[in-house]
mmCIF file of C-alpha atoms in Angstrom:
data_model
loop_
_atom_site.group_PDB
_atom_site.id
_atom_site.type_symbol
_atom_site.label_atom_id
_atom_site.label_comp_id
_atom_site.label_asym_id
_atom_site.label_seq_id
_atom_site.Cartn_x
_atom_site.Cartn_y
_atom_site.Cartn_z
ATOM 1 C CA MET O 1297 66.615 118.786 -158.249
ATOM 2 C CA PRO O 1298 69.193 117.185 -160.498
ATOM 3 C CA LEU O 1299 71.651 119.128 -162.559
ATOM 4 C CA HIS O 1300 71.499 118.422 -166.260
ATOM 5 C CA LEU O 1301 75.036 118.227 -167.562
ATOM 6 C CA GLU O 1302 76.074 118.301 -171.198
ATOM 7 C CA VAL O 1303 79.664 118.128 -172.357
ATOM 8 C CA ILE O 1304 79.944 118.981 -176.045
ATOM 9 C CA THR O 1305 82.998 119.116 -178.310
ATOM 10 C CA PRO O 1306 83.063 120.140 -181.979
ATOM 11 C CA GLU O 1307 83.304 116.456 -182.860
ATOM 12 C CA ARG O 1308 80.538 115.034 -180.699
ATOM 13 C CA LYS O 1309 78.506 115.126 -177.527
ATOM 14 C CA VAL O 1310 80.750 113.463 -174.971
ATOM 15 C CA TYR O 1311 78.448 113.388 -171.968
ATOM 16 C CA GLU O 1312 74.799 114.001 -171.185
ATOM 17 C CA GLU O 1313 73.317 112.980 -167.825
ATOM 18 C CA ASP O 1314 71.440 114.281 -164.831
ATOM 19 C CA VAL O 1315 74.078 114.659 -162.139
ATOM 20 C CA ASP O 1316 74.389 115.793 -158.509
ATOM 21 C CA MET O 1317 77.489 117.930 -158.682
ATOM 22 C CA VAL O 1318 80.308 118.970 -160.973
ATOM 23 C CA VAL O 1319 83.752 120.339 -160.245
ATOM 24 C CA ALA O 1320 85.219 122.174 -163.199
ATOM 25 C CA PRO O 1321 88.656 123.626 -164.005
ATOM 26 C CA ALA O 1322 87.600 127.248 -164.514
ATOM 27 C CA SER O 1323 90.147 129.790 -165.629
ATOM 28 C CA GLU O 1324 90.333 131.263 -162.099
ATOM 29 C CA GLY O 1325 90.620 127.932 -160.349
ATOM 30 C CA TYR O 1326 88.427 124.935 -159.718
ATOM 31 C CA VAL O 1327 84.737 125.646 -159.128
ATOM 32 C CA GLY O 1328 82.147 123.302 -157.677
ATOM 33 C CA ILE O 1329 78.627 123.542 -159.047
ATOM 34 C CA LEU O 1330 75.565 122.276 -157.212
ATOM 35 C CA PRO O 1331 71.942 122.622 -158.319
ATOM 36 C CA HIS O 1332 70.503 126.150 -157.895
ATOM 37 C CA HIS O 1333 73.838 127.716 -158.654
ATOM 38 C CA ALA O 1334 73.694 131.352 -159.748
ATOM 39 C CA PRO O 1335 74.029 131.843 -163.521
ATOM 40 C CA LEU O 1336 77.709 131.746 -164.333
ATOM 41 C CA PHE O 1337 79.673 131.846 -167.511
ATOM 42 C CA THR O 1338 83.334 131.036 -167.395
ATOM 43 C CA THR O 1339 86.203 130.024 -169.590
ATOM 44 C CA LEU O 1340 87.788 126.677 -168.796
ATOM 45 C CA GLY O 1341 91.416 125.813 -168.518
ATOM 46 C CA PRO O 1342 92.714 122.378 -169.309
ATOM 47 C CA GLY O 1343 92.193 120.113 -166.318
ATOM 48 C CA GLU O 1344 90.212 117.552 -164.427
ATOM 49 C CA PHE O 1345 86.462 117.702 -164.719
ATOM 50 C CA ARG O 1346 84.707 115.753 -161.949
ATOM 51 C CA VAL O 1347 81.118 114.635 -162.014
ATOM 52 C CA LYS O 1348 79.263 113.210 -159.013
ATOM 53 C CA ARG O 1349 76.279 111.130 -159.927
ATOM 54 C CA GLY O 1350 74.434 108.855 -157.532
ATOM 55 C CA GLY O 1351 77.391 108.506 -155.175
ATOM 56 C CA VAL O 1352 79.789 107.658 -157.975
ATOM 57 C CA GLU O 1353 82.449 110.041 -159.186
ATOM 58 C CA GLU O 1354 83.356 110.181 -162.833
ATOM 59 C CA ILE O 1355 86.364 112.026 -164.135
ATOM 60 C CA LEU O 1356 86.919 113.609 -167.511
ATOM 61 C CA ALA O 1357 89.825 115.506 -168.904
ATOM 62 C CA VAL O 1358 88.788 118.725 -170.622
ATOM 63 C CA PHE O 1359 90.990 120.981 -172.727
ATOM 64 C CA GLY O 1360 89.871 124.581 -172.736
ATOM 65 C CA GLY O 1361 86.515 125.996 -173.766
ATOM 66 C CA PHE O 1362 83.572 127.424 -171.862
ATOM 67 C CA MET O 1363 81.060 126.487 -169.221
ATOM 68 C CA ASP O 1364 77.573 127.928 -169.043
ATOM 69 C CA VAL O 1365 75.842 127.381 -165.699
ATOM 70 C CA ARG O 1366 72.167 127.915 -164.926
ATOM 71 C CA ALA O 1367 70.202 126.811 -161.882
ATOM 72 C CA ASP O 1368 69.245 123.438 -163.339
ATOM 73 C CA ARG O 1369 71.762 122.828 -166.105
ATOM 74 C CA VAL O 1370 75.417 123.022 -167.003
ATOM 75 C CA VAL O 1371 76.644 123.159 -170.577
ATOM 76 C CA VAL O 1372 80.328 122.603 -171.217
ATOM 77 C CA LEU O 1373 81.638 123.553 -174.640
ATOM 78 C CA THR O 1374 85.179 122.339 -174.860
ATOM 79 C CA ASP O 1375 87.730 121.797 -177.584
ATOM 80 C CA ALA O 1376 88.244 118.221 -176.455
ATOM 81 C CA ALA O 1377 87.065 116.004 -173.606
ATOM 82 C CA GLU O 1378 88.012 112.463 -172.690
ATOM 83 C CA HIS O 1379 86.723 110.009 -170.146
ATOM 84 C CA ALA O 1380 89.415 109.056 -167.659
ATOM 85 C CA GLU O 1381 89.090 105.372 -168.559
ATOM 86 C CA ASP O 1382 89.708 106.175 -172.243
ATOM 87 C CA ILE O 1383 93.043 107.788 -171.531
ATOM 88 C CA ASP O 1384 96.091 105.811 -172.515
ATOM 89 C CA ALA O 1385 98.569 106.651 -169.746
ATOM 90 C CA THR O 1386 101.535 105.163 -171.591
ATOM 91 C CA ARG O 1387 100.853 107.253 -174.644
ATOM 92 C CA ALA O 1388 100.396 110.361 -172.516
ATOM 93 C CA GLN O 1389 103.744 109.646 -170.840
ATOM 94 C CA GLU O 1390 105.428 109.271 -174.219
ATOM 95 C CA ALA O 1391 103.853 112.517 -175.376
ATOM 96 C CA ARG O 1392 105.063 114.249 -172.227
ATOM 97 C CA ASP O 1393 108.609 112.985 -172.681
ATOM 98 C CA ARG O 1394 108.626 113.956 -176.334
ATOM 99 C CA ALA O 1395 107.400 117.462 -175.566
ATOM 100 C CA GLN O 1396 109.917 117.863 -172.766
ATOM 101 C CA GLN O 1397 112.733 116.759 -175.055
ATOM 102 C CA VAL O 1398 111.688 119.284 -177.697
ATOM 103 C CA LEU O 1399 111.579 122.052 -175.091
ATOM 104 C CA ALA O 1400 114.901 121.009 -173.556
ATOM 105 C CA ALA O 1401 116.630 120.831 -176.947
ATOM 106 C CA GLY O 1402 115.469 124.353 -177.792
ATOM 107 C CA PRO O 1403 112.645 124.393 -180.357
ATOM 108 C CA ALA O 1404 113.383 125.570 -183.888
ATOM 109 C CA SER O 1405 110.677 128.232 -183.981
ATOM 110 C CA ALA O 1406 108.210 130.033 -181.760
ATOM 111 C CA ALA O 1407 105.378 128.029 -183.318
ATOM 112 C CA ASP O 1408 107.223 124.791 -182.498
ATOM 113 C CA GLU O 1409 107.711 125.881 -178.954
ATOM 114 C CA GLN O 1410 104.066 126.810 -178.590
ATOM 115 C CA ARG O 1411 103.013 123.463 -180.002
ATOM 116 C CA ALA O 1412 105.340 121.596 -177.661
ATOM 117 C CA ARG O 1413 104.079 123.525 -174.655
ATOM 118 C CA ALA O 1414 100.452 122.828 -175.569
ATOM 119 C CA GLU O 1415 101.312 119.173 -176.127
ATOM 120 C CA LEU O 1416 103.053 119.009 -172.762
ATOM 121 C CA GLN O 1417 100.123 120.606 -170.998
ATOM 122 C CA ARG O 1418 97.653 118.185 -172.563
ATOM 123 C CA ALA O 1419 99.845 115.234 -171.643
ATOM 124 C CA LEU O 1420 100.135 116.426 -168.041
ATOM 125 C CA VAL O 1421 96.365 116.825 -167.732
ATOM 126 C CA ARG O 1422 95.845 113.337 -169.141
ATOM 127 C CA LEU O 1423 98.334 111.876 -166.735
ATOM 128 C CA ARG O 1424 96.842 113.623 -163.736
ATOM 129 C CA VAL O 1425 93.329 112.542 -164.689
ATOM 130 C CA SER O 1426 94.241 108.940 -165.301
ATOM 131 C CA GLU O 1427 96.234 108.847 -162.035
ATOM 132 C CA SER O 1428 93.489 110.252 -159.843
ATOM 133 C CA ARG O 1429 91.210 107.639 -161.317
ATOM 134 C CA ARG O 1430 93.606 104.822 -160.471
ATOM 135 C CA ARG O 1431 94.006 106.038 -156.874
ATOM 136 C CA ARG O 1432 90.291 105.880 -156.414
ATOM 137 C CA ARG O 1433 90.005 102.182 -157.201
ATOM 138 C CA MET G 381 69.099 101.242 -237.588
ATOM 139 C CA PRO G 382 72.477 100.182 -236.167
ATOM 140 C CA SER G 383 73.568 96.649 -236.907
ATOM 141 C CA GLU G 384 73.158 93.881 -234.396
ATOM 142 C CA ARG G 385 76.872 93.682 -233.868
ATOM 143 C CA GLU G 386 77.063 97.414 -233.302
ATOM 144 C CA LEU G 387 74.304 97.123 -230.692
ATOM 145 C CA ARG G 388 76.061 94.285 -228.855
ATOM 146 C CA ARG G 389 79.245 96.292 -228.785
ATOM 147 C CA ARG G 390 77.486 99.262 -227.256
ATOM 148 C CA VAL G 391 75.892 97.065 -224.593
ATOM 149 C CA ARG G 392 79.353 95.817 -223.618
ATOM 150 C CA SER G 393 80.791 99.300 -223.499
ATOM 151 C CA ILE G 394 77.934 100.643 -221.377
ATOM 152 C CA LYS G 395 78.304 97.708 -219.009
ATOM 153 C CA ASN G 396 81.892 98.837 -218.450
ATOM 154 C CA ILE G 397 80.710 102.372 -217.759
ATOM 155 C CA GLN G 398 78.133 101.017 -215.353
ATOM 156 C CA GLN G 399 80.808 99.130 -213.462
ATOM 157 C CA VAL G 400 82.775 102.339 -213.024
ATOM 158 C CA THR G 401 79.802 104.398 -211.897
ATOM 159 C CA ARG G 402 78.719 101.658 -209.510
ATOM 160 C CA ALA G 403 82.184 101.586 -207.947
ATOM 161 C CA MET G 404 82.121 105.362 -207.597
ATOM 162 C CA GLN G 405 78.665 105.157 -206.090
ATOM 163 C CA LEU G 406 79.860 102.733 -203.434
ATOM 164 C CA VAL G 407 82.905 104.818 -202.598
ATOM 165 C CA ALA G 408 80.772 107.957 -202.335
ATOM 166 C CA ALA G 409 78.241 106.094 -200.197
ATOM 167 C CA SER G 410 80.810 105.108 -197.599
ATOM 168 C CA LYS G 411 82.363 108.586 -197.544
ATOM 169 C CA MET G 412 78.866 109.995 -197.334
ATOM 170 C CA ARG G 413 78.002 107.974 -194.254
ATOM 171 C CA ARG G 414 81.103 109.181 -192.460
ATOM 172 C CA ALA G 415 80.602 112.807 -193.501
ATOM 173 C CA GLN G 416 76.949 112.754 -192.502
ATOM 174 C CA ALA G 417 77.769 111.334 -189.089
ATOM 175 C CA ALA G 418 80.419 114.038 -188.624
ATOM 176 C CA VAL G 419 78.121 116.896 -189.535
ATOM 177 C CA LEU G 420 75.308 115.671 -187.317
ATOM 178 C CA ALA G 421 77.641 115.102 -184.387
ATOM 179 C CA SER G 422 79.136 118.572 -184.548
ATOM 180 C CA ARG G 423 75.931 120.549 -184.949
ATOM 181 C CA PRO G 424 75.056 120.709 -181.223
ATOM 182 C CA TYR G 425 78.347 122.435 -180.407
ATOM 183 C CA GLU G 426 77.834 125.239 -182.870
ATOM 184 C CA GLU G 427 74.178 125.637 -181.945
ATOM 185 C CA ARG G 428 75.008 125.839 -178.250
ATOM 186 C CA LEU G 429 77.782 128.321 -178.775
ATOM 187 C CA ARG G 430 75.428 130.443 -180.860
ATOM 188 C CA THR G 431 72.778 130.382 -178.112
ATOM 189 C CA VAL G 432 75.358 131.338 -175.537
ATOM 190 C CA LEU G 433 76.620 134.204 -177.622
ATOM 191 C CA ASN G 434 73.068 135.349 -178.183
ATOM 192 C CA ASP G 435 72.633 135.577 -174.448
ATOM 193 C CA LEU G 436 75.907 137.384 -173.910
ATOM 194 C CA ALA G 437 76.168 139.739 -176.882
ATOM 195 C CA PRO G 438 73.683 142.333 -175.577
ATOM 196 C CA TYR G 439 76.017 142.960 -172.665
ATOM 197 C CA ALA G 440 78.986 143.588 -174.890
ATOM 198 C CA ASP G 441 80.295 146.922 -175.937
ATOM 199 C CA PRO G 442 80.845 147.007 -179.729
ATOM 200 C CA GLU G 443 83.640 149.501 -179.120
ATOM 201 C CA THR G 444 85.769 146.958 -177.360
ATOM 202 C CA SER G 445 84.762 143.907 -179.397
ATOM 203 C CA PRO G 446 85.829 144.544 -182.974
ATOM 204 C CA LEU G 447 83.908 141.465 -184.073
ATOM 205 C CA LEU G 448 80.626 143.036 -183.041
ATOM 206 C CA ALA G 449 81.265 146.294 -184.858
ATOM 207 C CA ARG G 450 78.430 147.329 -187.147
ATOM 208 C CA ARG G 451 79.456 149.599 -189.961
ATOM 209 C CA GLU G 452 77.781 151.019 -193.010
ATOM 210 C CA VAL G 453 78.091 148.310 -195.644
ATOM 211 C CA ARG G 454 80.261 149.334 -198.548
ATOM 212 C CA ARG G 455 81.682 145.918 -199.332
ATOM 213 C CA VAL G 456 80.805 142.436 -198.190
ATOM 214 C CA GLY G 457 83.103 139.449 -197.952
ATOM 215 C CA ILE G 458 81.795 136.054 -198.992
ATOM 216 C CA ILE G 459 83.378 132.740 -198.067
ATOM 217 C CA LEU G 460 82.272 130.492 -200.909
ATOM 218 C CA VAL G 461 82.594 126.786 -200.145
ATOM 219 C CA THR G 462 82.484 124.477 -203.167
ATOM 220 C CA THR G 463 83.936 121.051 -203.909
ATOM 221 C CA ASP G 464 87.298 120.339 -205.489
ATOM 222 C CA ARG G 465 85.929 117.896 -208.005
ATOM 223 C CA GLY G 466 82.763 117.608 -210.012
ATOM 224 C CA LEU G 467 80.474 114.598 -210.344
ATOM 225 C CA VAL G 468 78.225 116.071 -207.677
ATOM 226 C CA GLY G 469 75.265 116.912 -209.877
ATOM 227 C CA PRO G 470 74.140 120.534 -209.919
ATOM 228 C CA MET G 471 75.348 121.264 -206.363
ATOM 229 C CA ASN G 472 78.193 123.680 -207.158
ATOM 230 C CA VAL G 473 76.327 125.340 -210.005
ATOM 231 C CA ASN G 474 73.317 126.030 -207.815
ATOM 232 C CA LEU G 475 75.434 127.424 -205.004
ATOM 233 C CA ILE G 476 77.508 129.671 -207.237
ATOM 234 C CA ARG G 477 74.380 130.976 -208.936
ATOM 235 C CA ALA G 478 72.716 131.745 -205.590
ATOM 236 C CA THR G 479 75.894 133.423 -204.344
ATOM 237 C CA LEU G 480 76.277 135.639 -207.390
ATOM 238 C CA ARG G 481 72.642 136.655 -207.196
ATOM 239 C CA PHE G 482 73.197 137.584 -203.563
ATOM 240 C CA ALA G 483 76.363 139.504 -204.389
ATOM 241 C CA GLN G 484 74.528 141.546 -207.003
ATOM 242 C CA GLN G 485 72.325 142.970 -204.295
ATOM 243 C CA GLN G 486 75.357 144.163 -202.366
ATOM 244 C CA PRO G 487 77.273 147.372 -203.062
ATOM 245 C CA ALA G 488 80.429 145.358 -203.684
ATOM 246 C CA ALA G 489 81.742 141.913 -202.878
ATOM 247 C CA SER G 490 85.039 140.142 -202.530
ATOM 248 C CA TYR G 491 85.498 136.424 -202.033
ATOM 249 C CA VAL G 492 87.389 133.848 -200.073
ATOM 250 C CA ALA G 493 87.130 130.758 -202.246
ATOM 251 C CA VAL G 494 87.240 127.261 -200.773
ATOM 252 C CA GLY G 495 87.280 124.375 -203.256
ATOM 253 C CA ARG G 496 88.619 124.283 -206.806
ATOM 254 C CA LYS G 497 85.234 124.528 -208.515
ATOM 255 C CA GLY G 498 84.481 127.869 -206.934
ATOM 256 C CA ILE G 499 88.057 129.107 -207.347
ATOM 257 C CA ASN G 500 87.974 128.426 -211.089
ATOM 258 C CA GLN G 501 84.538 129.907 -211.578
ATOM 259 C CA LEU G 502 85.398 133.108 -209.694
ATOM 260 C CA ARG G 503 88.624 133.483 -211.662
ATOM 261 C CA ARG G 504 86.704 133.156 -214.890
ATOM 262 C CA LEU G 505 84.314 135.873 -213.748
ATOM 263 C CA ARG G 506 87.253 138.113 -212.781
ATOM 264 C CA VAL G 507 85.771 139.074 -209.429
ATOM 265 C CA PRO G 508 88.046 140.016 -206.524
ATOM 266 C CA VAL G 509 89.246 136.946 -204.629
ATOM 267 C CA THR G 510 91.213 137.536 -201.450
ATOM 268 C CA ALA G 511 92.275 133.988 -200.724
ATOM 269 C CA GLU G 512 91.940 130.535 -202.233
ATOM 270 C CA PHE G 513 91.807 127.266 -200.342
ATOM 271 C CA PRO G 514 91.869 124.242 -202.624
ATOM 272 C CA GLY G 515 92.206 120.679 -201.375
ATOM 273 C CA ILE G 516 90.445 120.586 -198.016
ATOM 274 C CA PRO G 517 90.694 116.925 -196.896
ATOM 275 C CA ASP G 518 87.602 114.723 -196.841
ATOM 276 C CA ARG G 519 87.785 114.434 -193.077
ATOM 277 C CA PRO G 520 88.689 117.989 -192.171
ATOM 278 C CA THR G 521 89.998 118.932 -188.755
ATOM 279 C CA SER G 522 89.651 122.358 -187.211
ATOM 280 C CA THR G 523 93.317 122.960 -188.063
ATOM 281 C CA ASP G 524 92.390 122.758 -191.753
ATOM 282 C CA THR G 525 89.550 125.202 -191.414
ATOM 283 C CA ASN G 526 90.861 127.688 -188.834
ATOM 284 C CA VAL G 527 93.156 129.200 -191.457
ATOM 285 C CA ILE G 528 90.120 130.085 -193.514
ATOM 286 C CA ALA G 529 88.430 131.659 -190.513
ATOM 287 C CA ARG G 530 91.548 133.655 -189.694
ATOM 288 C CA VAL G 531 91.893 135.117 -193.190
ATOM 289 C CA ALA G 532 88.212 136.058 -193.339
ATOM 290 C CA VAL G 533 88.151 137.621 -189.886
ATOM 291 C CA GLU G 534 91.256 139.618 -190.754
ATOM 292 C CA GLU G 535 89.364 141.092 -193.720
ATOM 293 C CA PHE G 536 86.583 142.151 -191.411
ATOM 294 C CA VAL G 537 88.690 143.518 -188.600
ATOM 295 C CA THR G 538 90.879 145.585 -190.905
ATOM 296 C CA GLY G 539 87.742 147.056 -192.460
ATOM 297 C CA LYS G 540 88.324 145.694 -195.967
ATOM 298 C CA VAL G 541 84.849 144.238 -195.750
ATOM 299 C CA ASP G 542 82.015 145.489 -193.567
ATOM 300 C CA GLU G 543 80.066 142.273 -193.390
ATOM 301 C CA LEU G 544 81.133 138.696 -193.793
ATOM 302 C CA TYR G 545 78.975 135.907 -195.201
ATOM 303 C CA LEU G 546 79.292 132.170 -195.556
ATOM 304 C CA ALA G 547 77.973 130.637 -198.775
ATOM 305 C CA PHE G 548 77.776 126.854 -198.650
ATOM 306 C CA THR G 549 75.549 123.896 -199.365
ATOM 307 C CA ARG G 550 73.712 122.931 -196.221
ATOM 308 C CA PHE G 551 73.155 119.252 -195.706
ATOM 309 C CA VAL G 552 69.478 118.391 -195.145
ATOM 310 C CA ASN G 553 69.403 114.725 -196.035
ATOM 311 C CA THR G 554 70.845 112.377 -198.628
ATOM 312 C CA LEU G 555 68.473 113.599 -201.307
ATOM 313 C CA ARG G 556 68.354 117.235 -200.321
ATOM 314 C CA GLN G 557 71.079 119.848 -200.008
ATOM 315 C CA GLU G 558 70.361 123.541 -199.943
ATOM 316 C CA PRO G 559 72.468 126.459 -201.115
ATOM 317 C CA THR G 560 72.692 128.639 -198.013
ATOM 318 C CA ILE G 561 74.064 132.092 -197.380
ATOM 319 C CA ARG G 562 74.492 133.118 -193.785
ATOM 320 C CA ARG G 563 75.970 136.156 -192.115
ATOM 321 C CA LEU G 564 78.972 135.424 -189.968
ATOM 322 C CA LEU G 565 80.085 138.936 -188.979
ATOM 323 C CA PRO G 566 79.272 141.212 -187.373
ATOM 324 C CA PHE G 567 77.541 139.008 -184.908
ATOM 325 C CA VAL G 568 74.099 140.474 -184.253
ATOM 326 C CA PRO G 569 72.054 138.980 -181.446
ATOM 327 C CA GLU G 570 68.600 137.763 -182.412
ATOM 328 C CA ASP G 571 67.065 139.820 -179.676
ATOM 329 C CA GLU G 572 67.683 143.359 -180.830
ATOM 330 C CA ASP G 573 65.791 145.066 -178.059
ATOM 331 C CA VAL G 574 68.902 146.207 -176.241
ATOM 332 C CA ASP G 575 67.159 148.941 -174.258
ATOM 333 C CA ASN G 576 64.868 146.565 -172.446
ATOM 334 C CA LEU G 577 67.592 144.267 -171.252
ATOM 335 C CA PRO G 578 67.317 142.971 -167.756
ATOM 336 C CA PRO G 579 70.358 143.897 -165.685
ATOM 337 C CA LEU G 580 73.288 141.559 -166.011
ATOM 338 C CA GLN G 581 72.264 138.400 -164.235
ATOM 339 C CA TYR G 582 75.267 136.416 -165.174
ATOM 340 C CA LEU G 583 78.459 136.031 -163.248
ATOM 341 C CA PHE G 584 81.411 136.075 -165.587
ATOM 342 C CA GLU G 585 84.764 134.589 -164.910
ATOM 343 C CA PRO G 586 87.182 136.234 -165.402
ATOM 344 C CA ASP G 587 85.006 139.149 -166.752
ATOM 345 C CA PRO G 588 82.464 139.714 -169.556
ATOM 346 C CA GLU G 589 84.910 141.247 -171.963
ATOM 347 C CA THR G 590 87.518 138.529 -171.698
ATOM 348 C CA VAL G 591 84.858 135.883 -172.031
ATOM 349 C CA LEU G 592 83.262 137.459 -175.089
ATOM 350 C CA ASN G 593 86.590 138.016 -176.733
ATOM 351 C CA GLU G 594 87.192 134.316 -176.415
ATOM 352 C CA VAL G 595 83.713 133.134 -177.329
ATOM 353 C CA ILE G 596 83.267 135.137 -180.524
ATOM 354 C CA PRO G 597 86.478 134.073 -182.302
ATOM 355 C CA ARG G 598 85.764 130.533 -181.219
ATOM 356 C CA LEU G 599 82.244 130.688 -182.629
ATOM 357 C CA ILE G 600 83.601 131.916 -185.922
ATOM 358 C CA GLU G 601 86.120 129.097 -186.116
ATOM 359 C CA VAL G 602 83.451 126.590 -185.254
ATOM 360 C CA ALA G 603 80.969 128.087 -187.716
ATOM 361 C CA VAL G 604 83.530 127.808 -190.497
ATOM 362 C CA PHE G 605 84.404 124.256 -189.455
ATOM 363 C CA GLN G 606 80.716 123.373 -189.381
ATOM 364 C CA THR G 607 80.240 124.919 -192.825
ATOM 365 C CA ILE G 608 83.002 122.774 -194.259
ATOM 366 C CA LEU G 609 81.486 119.657 -192.710
ATOM 367 C CA GLU G 610 78.084 120.585 -194.138
ATOM 368 C CA SER G 611 79.628 121.021 -197.566
ATOM 369 C CA LYS G 612 81.461 117.713 -197.391
ATOM 370 C CA ALA G 613 78.345 115.826 -196.340
ATOM 371 C CA SER G 614 76.359 117.542 -199.091
ATOM 372 C CA ALA G 615 79.024 116.831 -201.685
ATOM 373 C CA PHE G 616 79.275 113.116 -200.975
ATOM 374 C CA SER G 617 75.498 112.794 -200.789
ATOM 375 C CA ALA G 618 75.108 114.581 -204.126
ATOM 376 C CA GLN G 619 77.903 112.493 -205.585
ATOM 377 C CA MET G 620 76.380 109.260 -204.368
ATOM 378 C CA VAL G 621 73.005 110.204 -205.846
ATOM 379 C CA ALA G 622 74.543 111.359 -209.127
ATOM 380 C CA MET G 623 76.456 108.096 -209.471
ATOM 381 C CA ARG G 624 73.403 106.055 -208.568
ATOM 382 C CA ASN G 625 71.427 107.869 -211.241
ATOM 383 C CA ALA G 626 74.215 107.183 -213.710
ATOM 384 C CA THR G 627 74.242 103.492 -212.783
ATOM 385 C CA ASP G 628 70.471 103.305 -213.133
ATOM 386 C CA ALA G 629 70.534 105.152 -216.453
ATOM 387 C CA ALA G 630 73.209 102.780 -217.699
ATOM 388 C CA GLY G 631 70.991 99.863 -216.679
ATOM 389 C CA ASP G 632 68.048 101.294 -218.619
ATOM 390 C CA LEU G 633 70.235 101.883 -221.635
ATOM 391 C CA ILE G 634 71.565 98.341 -221.474
ATOM 392 C CA ASP G 635 68.004 96.991 -221.375
ATOM 393 C CA ASP G 636 66.936 99.106 -224.348
ATOM 394 C CA LEU G 637 69.982 98.213 -226.402
ATOM 395 C CA THR G 638 69.708 94.514 -225.537
ATOM 396 C CA LEU G 639 66.087 94.583 -226.628
ATOM 397 C CA ALA G 640 67.026 96.322 -229.870
ATOM 398 C CA ALA G 641 69.824 93.826 -230.463
ATOM 399 C CA ASN G 642 67.480 90.895 -229.844
ATOM 400 C CA LYS G 643 64.918 92.346 -232.203
ATOM 401 C CA ALA G 644 67.588 92.810 -234.844
ATOM 402 C CA ARG G 645 68.680 89.220 -234.329
ATOM 403 C CA GLN G 646 65.135 87.973 -234.601
ATOM 404 C CA SER G 647 64.405 89.896 -237.766
ATOM 405 C CA ARG G 648 67.681 88.637 -239.238
ATOM 406 C CA ILE G 649 66.684 85.046 -238.496
ATOM 407 C CA THR G 650 63.190 85.616 -239.870
ATOM 408 C CA LYS G 651 64.675 87.056 -242.995
ATOM 409 C CA GLU G 652 67.026 84.106 -243.377
ATOM 410 C CA MET G 653 64.161 81.669 -242.874
ATOM 411 C CA LEU G 654 62.150 83.469 -245.510
ATOM 412 C CA GLU G 655 65.058 83.339 -247.897
ATOM 413 C CA ILE G 656 65.536 79.610 -247.333
ATOM 414 C CA ALA G 657 61.838 78.962 -247.671
ATOM 415 C CA SER G 658 61.508 80.974 -250.840
ATOM 416 C CA GLY G 659 64.683 79.362 -252.161
ATOM 417 C CA ALA G 660 63.263 75.890 -251.533
ATOM 418 C CA GLU G 661 60.006 76.926 -253.092
ATOM 419 C CA ALA G 662 61.802 78.176 -256.187
ATOM 420 C CA LEU G 663 63.725 74.866 -256.415
ATOM 421 C CA GLY G 664 60.551 72.837 -255.991
ATOM 422 C CA LYS G 665 58.883 74.703 -258.832
ATOM 423 C CA GLY G 666 61.819 74.282 -261.125
#
């Protein structure tokens, strides 16, 4: 039995396929989901979202949200999701450096600091995702 | 009967108007396409989140989730979403009328007004307005709309309002937009039969409470975002149609006036011919 996977963001449906397995960055650590999994509802952290489909592994970066698992389907509702191949590593690096500079210089306000930290985290996830994709090839 | 020259001048002036309305029609059409695509693309997310919450809410304890709290309704809050500018046909008027009718059935109502049209109308009516949000961009992001959600939720959580509604124009298709009023808070699951619930079959990570307390605020943000997208798509559709009607009406008017001008010209020529003929006749007799 295949696992029907949907990845949905407020802007669009990013992914919809029948897949064999997913590995998701749940809030308590990475979880692997195979068909016939027990019903599970979990919040997602930012991280690597792996999809195995017909012997091929696809990687997405997801940034927070929820995952709803039933025996035959997985629905991921996330704030943002990107395919690994769509990630611009150079831009992510720049974003990381910028955020690190802001944090090192001492941000002007708590809101600035929060924004910089979130930016840094997103950049790090992007970098990790795009790197693990490159290693695979 | 206006003179021929007068008629020609009016044809020219209406042609200028038509050019303007046609330009506005084209601009609205391209904005409309983008806004429609955005609203259709984002609907699945909200619908899914709503389904999920429906499944989860029965397991929640209203005591610990302030957003599920059901109270006796003494005052409702209404988020009224209108456009900033007119030229959208009767869209805003219809929505405001429907909203006020709804508010009359409530014990009391206060508003969060989004869009200048609604802001101005509510001010004129001197009804209580908690917050005003003019100038939402044409391609809104959740950052633009989350502020609205936050203000409205604050009203609910602090008990200033006991129920919270969204009043907006739902996008159906280019020719059809419907004034819609929908309850946002408290969230009440569709399946009310709480006593017959099967035991909790879900695993929650980290735990049900944490999950719900993240899902509900998120749903509210998304619902507000979705509402704004619906309104934008409706507004540009209505605007496009209004401008197309104006362009068509201008075309009809131009045809009528051109016909009238041609008739006037023809009768002038006929009259001149008659005068010449009768003049010649008079000469010939003399």
